[in-house]
């Protein structure tokens, strides 16, 4: 029932407005026009909390030499979870796991295409099983039929002028929030290099262009054929 309501709501005007509001590019363009006032507010909030609580800790997310999990348990909660930190370090040593992995989540690209196709009226779903079936067919079409990786999709990306402002604000906040952490010229160079790599090569500063995908001939023909091949009566429930 919840899935049916989710799909029904997806076609509403409110859902379309919400989808537009949650756009990474739209949000940062708005922040840029307002001179990044929102990050400044977050910075001020951090110091307000620190004035009243002596255990507020800022973690250096940009330092990829130590995983975010280790930072959280061994630095952020060091006085409350010493046992958890010790156990984490023991497992890390025994498994030989690397320290730079931050997020191993699977891509949402194929689910985004299915959701966007429904949102734009290209296709529809009658059950969770039908939805899962379509997502699987989308992945197979993209990776096997078209022979593309899960990052090869049309995107809308932030302009360089906004990215330049974003990295400058980020470094400024890092200096202010982590004044006791050494920040050498070499460290700043590393952070800038990693930032541009993530934003451009990995496309972290981009929105997934669902409408652009659905406008491509290879996807138009796919969804046209999908309507003939997939029926609700034959989908998994």
XYZ file of N, CA and C in Angstrom:
711
model
N 0.829 -1.202 0.000
C 0.000 0.000 0.000
C 0.867 1.256 0.000
N 1.941 1.246 0.788
C 2.824 2.408 0.838
C 3.484 2.644 -0.510
N 3.859 1.555 -1.202
C 4.484 1.693 -2.527
C 3.488 2.298 -3.509
N 2.223 1.809 -3.467
C 1.200 2.331 -4.375
C 0.987 3.818 -4.147
N 0.973 4.240 -2.880
C 0.790 5.658 -2.568
C 1.989 6.469 -3.053
N 3.201 5.897 -2.886
C 4.416 6.567 -3.338
C 4.373 6.821 -4.842
N 3.971 5.791 -5.584
C 3.902 5.917 -7.040
C 2.794 6.885 -7.451
N 1.656 6.832 -6.767
C 0.549 7.736 -7.097
C 0.950 9.184 -6.825
N 1.643 9.412 -5.693
C 2.069 10.771 -5.347
C 3.125 11.302 -6.294
N 3.880 10.389 -6.924
C 4.992 10.803 -7.787
C 4.523 11.659 -8.956
N 3.304 11.422 -9.415
C 2.807 12.171 -10.560
C 2.152 13.486 -10.198
N 2.085 13.786 -8.910
C 1.409 15.011 -8.478
C 2.298 16.223 -8.690
N 1.677 17.397 -8.743
C 2.424 18.635 -8.899
C 3.365 18.873 -7.730
N 2.916 18.489 -6.519
C 3.755 18.677 -5.333
C 5.038 17.863 -5.443
N 4.929 16.633 -5.963
C 6.110 15.775 -6.107
C 7.094 16.380 -7.094
N 6.581 16.950 -8.181
C 7.454 17.555 -9.174
C 8.179 18.760 -8.594
N 7.466 19.553 -7.789
C 8.090 20.702 -7.154
C 9.154 20.258 -6.163
N 8.855 19.177 -5.418
C 9.819 18.659 -4.450
C 11.060 18.155 -5.154
N 10.874 17.449 -6.270
C 12.007 16.930 -7.030
C 12.890 18.079 -7.512
N 12.262 19.158 -7.949
C 13.010 20.313 -8.407
C 13.746 20.970 -7.248
N 13.091 21.055 -6.073
C 13.690 21.708 -4.913
C 14.913 20.938 -4.425
N 14.877 19.598 -4.522
C 15.966 18.777 -4.015
C 17.154 18.683 -4.971
N 17.099 19.407 -6.072
C 18.189 19.390 -7.034
C 19.459 19.980 -6.420
N 20.561 19.236 -6.511
C 21.837 19.730 -5.998
C 22.248 21.008 -6.714
N 22.127 21.021 -8.039
C 22.525 22.190 -8.816
C 21.669 23.395 -8.458
N 20.351 23.206 -8.369
C 19.466 24.324 -8.025
C 19.776 24.883 -6.643
N 20.030 23.994 -5.686
C 20.315 24.442 -4.325
C 21.595 25.253 -4.249
N 22.660 24.776 -4.889
C 23.924 25.491 -4.811
C 23.919 26.759 -5.655
N 23.147 26.788 -6.714
C 22.997 28.037 -7.464
C 22.307 29.080 -6.587
N 21.337 28.628 -5.797
C 20.640 29.528 -4.873
C 21.598 30.019 -3.785
N 22.415 29.099 -3.227
C 23.390 29.483 -2.215
C 24.397 30.486 -2.783
N 24.790 30.273 -4.037
C 25.761 31.166 -4.661
C 25.182 32.567 -4.803
N 23.921 32.651 -5.211
C 23.261 33.948 -5.347
C 23.145 34.651 -4.002
N 23.022 33.866 -2.922
C 22.900 34.433 -1.574
C 24.254 34.489 -0.867
N 25.336 34.327 -1.625
C 26.691 34.367 -1.098
C 26.918 33.270 -0.062
N 26.341 32.101 -0.299
C 26.530 30.927 0.555
C 26.176 31.215 2.015
N 25.018 31.851 2.235
C 24.599 32.184 3.595
C 24.285 30.950 4.432
N 23.797 29.871 3.794
C 23.445 28.664 4.543
C 24.669 28.021 5.200
N 25.787 27.806 4.492
C 26.961 27.272 5.167
C 27.421 28.142 6.324
N 27.306 29.475 6.178
C 27.685 30.360 7.265
C 26.823 30.113 8.489
N 25.523 29.865 8.301
C 24.616 29.588 9.404
C 25.002 28.287 10.101
N 25.383 27.275 9.341
C 25.822 26.007 9.921
C 27.067 26.226 10.778
N 27.953 27.068 10.296
C 29.184 27.381 11.028
C 28.857 28.067 12.359
N 27.938 29.023 12.328
C 27.565 29.711 13.556
C 26.869 28.770 14.532
N 26.051 27.851 14.007
C 25.362 26.887 14.866
C 26.359 26.006 15.595
N 27.424 25.604 14.912
C 28.452 24.762 15.530
C 29.033 25.449 16.755
N 29.343 26.727 16.626
C 29.948 27.433 17.750
C 28.948 27.705 18.865
N 27.669 27.870 18.539
C 26.661 28.045 19.584
C 26.561 26.787 20.433
N 26.583 25.618 19.786
C 26.547 24.358 20.534
C 27.802 24.198 21.380
N 28.941 24.562 20.808
C 30.202 24.385 21.527
C 30.266 25.272 22.769
N 29.590 26.412 22.769
C 29.563 27.297 23.930
C 28.858 26.655 25.117
N 27.895 25.782 24.845
C 27.081 25.190 25.913
C 27.425 23.746 26.228
N 28.123 23.062 25.323
C 28.466 21.652 25.546
C 29.959 21.460 25.330
N 30.595 20.754 26.274
C 32.050 20.595 26.177
C 32.460 19.364 25.374
N 31.480 18.632 24.847
C 31.827 17.417 24.102
C 31.440 17.499 22.624
N 31.289 18.716 22.099
C 31.005 18.882 20.676
C 32.317 18.776 19.899
N 32.355 17.850 18.940
C 33.587 17.587 18.204
C 33.350 17.773 16.710
N 34.269 18.427 16.048
C 34.229 18.559 14.582
C 35.186 17.538 13.985
N 34.697 16.750 13.038
C 35.521 15.735 12.395
C 35.993 16.229 11.024
N 37.239 15.952 10.721
C 37.821 16.376 9.447
C 37.461 15.348 8.374
N 36.337 15.566 7.697
C 35.863 14.633 6.678
C 36.835 14.548 5.507
N 37.542 15.632 5.217
C 38.417 15.667 4.049
C 39.668 14.810 4.216
N 40.013 14.466 5.464
C 41.200 13.650 5.687
C 40.851 12.189 5.440
N 41.129 11.707 4.234
C 40.742 10.353 3.853
C 41.748 9.299 4.314
N 42.784 9.717 5.042
C 43.745 8.750 5.560
C 43.127 7.895 6.666
N 42.078 8.414 7.281
C 41.344 7.677 8.323
C 39.883 7.637 7.906
N 39.244 6.484 7.992
C 37.855 6.354 7.564
C 36.943 7.180 8.460
N 35.791 7.564 7.926
C 34.830 8.350 8.688
C 34.312 7.557 9.885
N 34.173 6.230 9.740
C 33.720 5.390 10.854
C 34.712 5.440 12.002
N 35.995 5.347 11.681
C 37.018 5.408 12.724
C 37.039 6.780 13.391
N 36.892 7.825 12.616
C 36.845 9.171 13.195
C 35.684 9.309 14.163
N 34.518 8.749 13.763
C 33.310 8.881 14.578
C 33.466 8.175 15.919
N 33.892 6.907 15.886
C 33.973 6.123 17.116
C 35.215 6.431 17.954
N 36.325 6.765 17.311
C 37.577 6.934 18.047
C 37.929 8.381 18.340
N 37.273 9.319 17.652
C 37.533 10.735 17.918
C 36.270 11.476 18.349
N 35.207 11.305 17.562
C 33.964 11.996 17.896
C 33.350 11.524 19.199
N 33.371 10.205 19.441
C 32.766 9.641 20.657
C 33.821 8.976 21.536
N 35.005 9.510 21.551
C 36.132 8.844 22.221
C 35.916 8.667 23.725
N 35.163 9.552 24.372
C 34.951 9.437 25.816
C 33.764 8.564 26.177
N 32.908 8.265 25.177
C 31.706 7.495 25.451
C 31.784 6.061 24.929
N 32.591 5.817 23.907
C 32.588 4.491 23.276
C 34.005 3.954 23.097
N 34.800 3.970 24.149
C 36.177 3.491 24.034
C 36.212 2.021 23.639
N 35.252 1.248 24.155
C 35.200 -0.167 23.808
C 34.883 -0.385 22.342
N 33.975 0.441 21.798
C 33.603 0.331 20.388
C 34.769 0.692 19.494
N 35.500 1.731 19.873
C 36.678 2.134 19.106
C 37.705 1.016 19.090
N 37.981 0.433 20.259
C 38.962 -0.642 20.349
C 38.557 -1.836 19.484
N 37.251 -2.173 19.500
C 36.765 -3.293 18.715
C 36.869 -2.988 17.224
N 36.551 -1.759 16.844
C 36.664 -1.367 15.437
C 38.110 -1.494 14.957
N 39.053 -1.003 15.758
C 40.456 -1.073 15.378
C 40.941 -2.519 15.312
N 40.422 -3.369 16.230
C 40.811 -4.776 16.211
C 40.344 -5.437 14.920
N 39.064 -5.182 14.531
C 38.530 -5.769 13.308
C 39.233 -5.221 12.071
N 39.560 -3.952 12.113
C 40.259 -3.332 10.988
C 41.623 -3.979 10.787
N 42.335 -4.227 11.886
C 43.660 -4.831 11.804
C 43.571 -6.278 11.331
N 42.570 -7.009 11.838
C 42.457 -8.420 11.481
C 42.004 -8.627 10.037
N 41.196 -7.686 9.536
C 40.693 -7.817 8.160
C 41.616 -7.203 7.136
N 42.513 -6.331 7.601
C 43.427 -5.660 6.681
C 42.723 -4.662 5.801
N 41.550 -4.159 6.257
C 40.757 -3.223 5.451
C 41.479 -1.902 5.285
N 41.313 -1.307 4.126
C 41.894 0.005 3.866
C 41.198 1.079 4.668
N 41.795 2.256 4.755
C 41.234 3.322 5.577
C 40.584 4.424 4.775
N 40.614 4.347 3.441
C 40.131 5.475 2.662
C 38.711 5.302 2.144
N 38.141 4.112 2.310
C 36.792 3.904 1.785
C 35.787 4.642 2.656
N 34.982 5.494 2.056
C 34.015 6.289 2.800
C 32.604 5.803 2.552
N 32.263 5.534 1.324
C 30.896 5.142 1.012
C 30.904 4.101 -0.095
N 30.422 2.898 0.249
C 30.390 1.833 -0.727
C 28.997 1.581 -1.256
N 28.142 2.579 -1.175
C 26.749 2.410 -1.576
C 26.630 2.118 -3.071
N 25.600 1.353 -3.421
C 25.344 1.039 -4.819
C 24.712 2.239 -5.511
N 24.865 2.287 -6.830
C 24.287 3.391 -7.583
C 22.764 3.358 -7.524
N 22.183 4.550 -7.523
C 20.719 4.681 -7.563
C 20.252 5.058 -8.966
N 21.171 5.051 -9.923
C 20.852 5.528 -11.270
C 19.658 4.808 -11.875
N 19.620 3.500 -11.747
C 18.565 2.732 -12.417
C 17.203 2.951 -11.749
N 17.222 3.083 -10.433
C 15.973 3.403 -9.731
C 15.522 4.815 -10.079
N 16.490 5.730 -10.243
C 16.149 7.104 -10.611
C 15.499 7.165 -11.990
N 16.004 6.356 -12.917
C 15.417 6.331 -14.263
C 13.982 5.817 -14.191
N 13.775 4.732 -13.448
C 12.431 4.166 -13.316
C 11.482 5.170 -12.669
N 11.948 5.797 -11.597
C 11.127 6.790 -10.898
C 10.824 7.978 -11.810
N 11.851 8.459 -12.521
C 11.658 9.598 -13.411
C 10.739 9.268 -14.569
N 10.844 8.047 -15.092
C 9.961 7.636 -16.186
C 8.514 7.639 -15.735
N 8.282 7.221 -14.497
C 6.927 7.254 -13.949
C 6.467 8.694 -13.723
N 7.373 9.502 -13.190
C 7.060 10.900 -12.887
C 6.668 11.666 -14.146
N 7.332 11.352 -15.252
C 7.090 12.049 -16.518
C 6.060 11.349 -17.397
N 5.450 10.279 -16.891
C 4.387 9.606 -17.618
C 4.856 8.673 -18.714
N 6.157 8.329 -18.714
C 6.682 7.427 -19.740
C 6.256 5.992 -19.472
N 6.181 5.617 -18.198
C 5.735 4.278 -17.818
C 5.044 4.375 -16.475
N 4.503 3.268 -15.991
C 3.839 3.237 -14.687
C 4.020 1.858 -14.080
N 3.774 1.749 -12.783
C 3.954 0.487 -12.070
C 2.681 0.139 -11.309
N 2.398 -1.162 -11.231
C 1.194 -1.585 -10.519
C 1.532 -2.312 -9.216
N 2.833 -2.573 -8.972
C 3.213 -3.247 -7.739
C 4.703 -3.052 -7.506
N 5.141 -3.379 -6.289
C 6.568 -3.295 -5.975
C 7.345 -4.288 -6.843
N 6.762 -5.470 -7.075
C 7.423 -6.458 -7.922
C 7.598 -5.974 -9.342
N 6.579 -5.307 -9.868
C 6.648 -4.738 -11.215
C 7.741 -3.672 -11.291
N 7.803 -2.821 -10.273
C 8.823 -1.768 -10.211
C 10.229 -2.379 -10.205
N 10.462 -3.387 -9.357
C 11.761 -4.042 -9.277
C 12.134 -4.688 -10.610
N 11.136 -5.245 -11.289
C 11.357 -5.886 -12.586
C 11.817 -4.864 -13.615
N 11.185 -3.697 -13.620
C 11.552 -2.641 -14.566
C 12.956 -2.121 -14.266
N 13.286 -1.937 -12.985
C 14.624 -1.465 -12.605
C 15.689 -2.439 -13.091
N 15.443 -3.742 -12.920
C 16.394 -4.762 -13.379
C 16.565 -4.711 -14.896
N 15.468 -4.510 -15.627
C 15.534 -4.440 -17.091
C 16.281 -3.176 -17.544
N 16.103 -2.079 -16.816
C 16.818 -0.842 -17.125
C 18.316 -1.055 -16.965
N 18.728 -1.679 -15.858
C 20.146 -1.949 -15.627
C 20.719 -2.852 -16.713
N 19.996 -3.886 -17.077
C 20.468 -4.808 -18.115
C 20.605 -4.088 -19.458
N 19.641 -3.247 -19.772
C 19.686 -2.508 -21.046
C 20.899 -1.584 -21.085
N 21.148 -0.885 -19.977
C 22.239 0.084 -19.952
C 23.602 -0.600 -19.977
N 23.793 -1.605 -19.126
C 25.111 -2.209 -18.975
C 25.411 -3.281 -20.026
N 24.389 -4.057 -20.403
C 24.621 -5.161 -21.335
C 24.328 -4.773 -22.778
N 23.127 -4.254 -23.023
C 22.755 -3.895 -24.393
C 23.571 -2.706 -24.910
N 23.667 -1.661 -24.089
C 24.382 -0.455 -24.517
C 25.866 -0.522 -24.171
N 26.257 -1.426 -23.245
C 27.659 -1.583 -22.884
C 28.256 -0.383 -22.190
N 27.474 0.246 -21.298
C 27.943 1.451 -20.603
C 28.054 1.198 -19.097
N 28.875 2.004 -18.439
C 29.026 1.885 -16.986
C 27.903 2.640 -16.291
N 27.786 2.431 -14.969
C 26.693 3.074 -14.241
C 26.922 4.561 -13.978
N 27.985 5.137 -14.527
C 28.204 6.582 -14.412
C 28.042 7.298 -15.757
N 27.815 6.547 -16.819
C 27.705 7.148 -18.150
C 26.270 7.536 -18.460
N 25.871 8.677 -17.888
C 24.527 9.217 -18.101
C 24.614 10.721 -18.321
N 23.636 11.311 -19.012
C 23.585 12.779 -19.115
C 23.447 13.407 -17.725
N 24.121 14.520 -17.515
C 24.066 15.198 -16.222
C 23.952 16.708 -16.403
N 23.463 17.370 -15.357
C 23.495 18.831 -15.255
C 24.468 19.161 -14.130
N 25.527 19.896 -14.438
C 26.592 20.102 -13.460
C 26.717 21.570 -13.039
N 27.274 21.762 -11.841
C 27.524 23.107 -11.347
C 28.587 23.799 -12.200
N 28.420 25.091 -12.402
C 29.390 25.871 -13.160
C 30.677 26.018 -12.343
N 31.792 26.181 -13.043
C 33.086 26.296 -12.370
C 33.142 27.468 -11.399
N 32.458 28.558 -11.715
C 32.492 29.726 -10.833
C 31.859 29.390 -9.482
N 30.845 28.524 -9.480
C 30.214 28.110 -8.227
C 31.111 27.122 -7.495
N 31.734 26.207 -8.228
C 32.650 25.251 -7.605
C 33.839 25.968 -6.968
N 34.354 26.998 -7.640
C 35.476 27.760 -7.093
C 35.082 28.445 -5.791
N 33.878 28.992 -5.756
C 33.391 29.628 -4.540
C 33.196 28.592 -3.443
N 32.692 27.429 -3.812
C 32.413 26.375 -2.844
C 33.691 25.875 -2.167
N 34.759 25.661 -2.918
C 35.991 25.167 -2.314
C 36.631 26.239 -1.439
N 36.505 27.508 -1.829
C 37.063 28.583 -1.005
C 36.328 28.662 0.337
N 34.995 28.581 0.293
C 34.198 28.620 1.523
C 34.506 27.398 2.381
N 34.655 26.238 1.746
C 34.947 25.002 2.472
C 36.268 25.096 3.219
N 37.290 25.608 2.566
C 38.607 25.732 3.202
C 38.572 26.758 4.322
N 37.837 27.836 4.111
C 37.712 28.857 5.156
C 37.045 28.274 6.402
N 35.963 27.518 6.206
C 35.270 26.909 7.342
C 36.160 25.874 8.030
N 36.935 25.153 7.244
C 37.828 24.158 7.844
C 38.821 24.832 8.778
N 39.391 25.934 8.344
C 40.350 26.659 9.191
C 39.682 27.167 10.469
N 38.440 27.633 10.358
C 37.745 28.202 11.516
C 37.250 27.142 12.489
N 36.726 26.039 11.953
C 36.138 25.008 12.810
C 37.195 24.054 13.362
N 38.302 23.899 12.657
C 39.374 22.994 13.108
C 40.680 23.769 13.293
N 40.673 24.781 14.166
C 41.869 25.621 14.304
C 43.071 24.866 14.870
N 42.827 23.764 15.601
C 43.926 23.024 16.229
C 44.517 21.952 15.316
N 43.884 21.742 14.155
C 44.377 20.730 13.218
C 45.342 21.389 12.236
N 46.584 20.900 12.162
C 47.556 21.491 11.235
C 47.026 21.493 9.802
N 47.211 22.626 9.140
C 46.717 22.755 7.764
C 47.823 23.356 6.926
N 48.695 22.498 6.414
C 49.861 22.938 5.660
C 49.487 23.284 4.229
N 50.431 23.885 3.533
C 50.212 24.228 2.131
C 50.007 22.956 1.302
N 50.756 21.904 1.653
C 50.621 20.630 0.948
C 49.245 20.017 1.183
N 48.726 20.137 2.407
C 47.403 19.600 2.730
C 46.318 20.350 1.974
N 46.444 21.665 1.903
C 45.465 22.462 1.164
C 45.499 22.096 -0.328
N 46.671 21.886 -0.864
C 46.805 21.505 -2.272
C 46.138 20.155 -2.516
N 46.313 19.212 -1.570
C 45.703 17.890 -1.705
C 44.179 17.992 -1.693
N 43.638 18.801 -0.772
C 42.192 18.950 -0.656
C 41.614 19.579 -1.919
N 42.286 20.596 -2.439
C 41.800 21.238 -3.667
C 41.816 20.246 -4.838
N 42.890 19.468 -4.938
C 43.006 18.497 -6.022
C 41.913 17.437 -5.933
N 41.656 16.919 -4.725
C 40.624 15.907 -4.535
C 39.235 16.484 -4.814
N 39.036 17.735 -4.431
C 37.748 18.394 -4.662
C 37.434 18.467 -6.152
N 38.395 18.940 -6.943
C 38.146 19.078 -8.377
C 38.002 17.724 -9.051
N 38.712 16.728 -8.551
C 38.574 15.382 -9.100
C 37.170 14.840 -8.847
N 36.679 15.034 -7.624
C 35.337 14.550 -7.274
C 34.259 15.298 -8.063
N 34.426 16.609 -8.177
C 33.395 17.420 -8.820
C 33.343 17.236 -10.334
N 34.485 17.014 -10.954
C 34.519 16.934 -12.416
C 34.612 15.491 -12.924
N 35.640 14.753 -12.486
C 35.823 13.392 -12.983
C 34.748 12.435 -12.445
N 34.444 12.529 -11.144
C 33.434 11.654 -10.543
C 32.026 12.252 -10.614
N 31.931 13.493 -11.068
C 30.651 14.176 -11.261
C 29.835 14.308 -9.968
N 30.548 14.548 -8.851
C 29.843 14.750 -7.587
C 29.078 16.075 -7.583
N 29.468 17.003 -8.457
C 28.800 18.295 -8.515
C 27.741 18.345 -9.597
N 27.142 17.207 -9.887
C 26.167 17.122 -10.974
C 24.854 16.502 -10.511
N 23.787 16.901 -11.160
C 22.496 16.253 -11.012
C 22.343 15.215 -12.110
N 21.747 14.107 -11.786
C 21.418 13.087 -12.766
C 20.282 13.624 -13.634
N 20.506 13.754 -14.940
C 19.530 14.351 -15.856
C 18.564 13.279 -16.372
N 17.507 13.029 -15.593
C 16.556 11.979 -15.949
C 15.854 12.305 -17.260
N 15.416 13.551 -17.404
C 14.724 13.947 -18.638
C 15.648 13.780 -19.840
N 16.954 14.082 -19.647
C 17.918 13.921 -20.732
C 18.088 12.466 -21.138
N 18.075 11.562 -20.134
C 18.180 10.131 -20.432
C 16.976 9.676 -21.242
N 15.784 10.038 -20.776
C 14.550 9.572 -21.411
C 14.354 10.150 -22.814
N 15.070 11.228 -23.130
C 14.952 11.832 -24.458
C 15.859 11.160 -25.494
N 16.792 10.325 -25.035
C 17.711 9.659 -25.962
C 16.977 8.574 -26.756
N 17.283 8.414 -28.034
C 16.603 7.411 -28.879
C 16.676 6.001 -28.303
N 17.840 5.634 -27.740
C 17.996 4.273 -27.222
C 17.122 3.991 -26.002
N 16.738 5.075 -25.296
C 15.859 4.881 -24.146
C 14.392 5.033 -24.533
N 14.133 5.845 -25.551
C 12.756 5.935 -26.063
C 12.300 4.581 -26.589
N 13.171 3.939 -27.388
C 12.817 2.633 -27.940
C 12.730 1.585 -26.842
N 13.582 1.706 -25.821
C 13.549 0.751 -24.714
C 12.204 0.799 -24.003
N 11.759 1.997 -23.629
C 10.500 2.108 -22.896
C 9.306 1.797 -23.775
N 9.424 2.069 -25.067
C 8.351 1.691 -25.986
C 8.207 0.172 -26.030
N 9.320 -0.521 -26.090
C 9.295 -1.971 -26.088
C 8.919 -2.541 -24.739
N 9.294 -1.822 -23.672
C 8.996 -2.293 -22.317
C 7.502 -2.390 -22.092
N 6.750 -1.442 -22.618
C 5.303 -1.464 -22.448
C 4.689 -2.710 -23.094
N 5.340 -3.210 -24.143
C 4.817 -4.421 -24.802
C 5.272 -5.687 -24.089
N 6.488 -5.620 -23.496
C 7.079 -6.829 -22.912
C 6.650 -7.093 -21.470
N 6.342 -6.042 -20.718
C 6.073 -6.185 -19.289
C 4.609 -5.874 -19.019
N 3.929 -6.783 -18.380
C 2.529 -6.533 -17.994
C 2.402 -6.800 -16.505
N 1.484 -6.093 -15.878
C 1.299 -6.247 -14.436
C 0.879 -7.659 -14.075
N 0.104 -8.282 -14.913
C -0.384 -9.625 -14.617
C 0.744 -10.641 -14.587
N 1.834 -10.329 -15.282
C 2.924 -11.291 -15.334
C 4.097 -10.913 -14.475
N 4.017 -9.778 -13.785
C 5.144 -9.346 -12.969
C 5.121 -10.062 -11.627
N 6.308 -10.033 -10.962
C 6.404 -10.659 -9.642
C 5.725 -9.778 -8.614
N 5.018 -10.396 -7.692
C 4.330 -9.633 -6.657
C 5.155 -9.647 -5.376
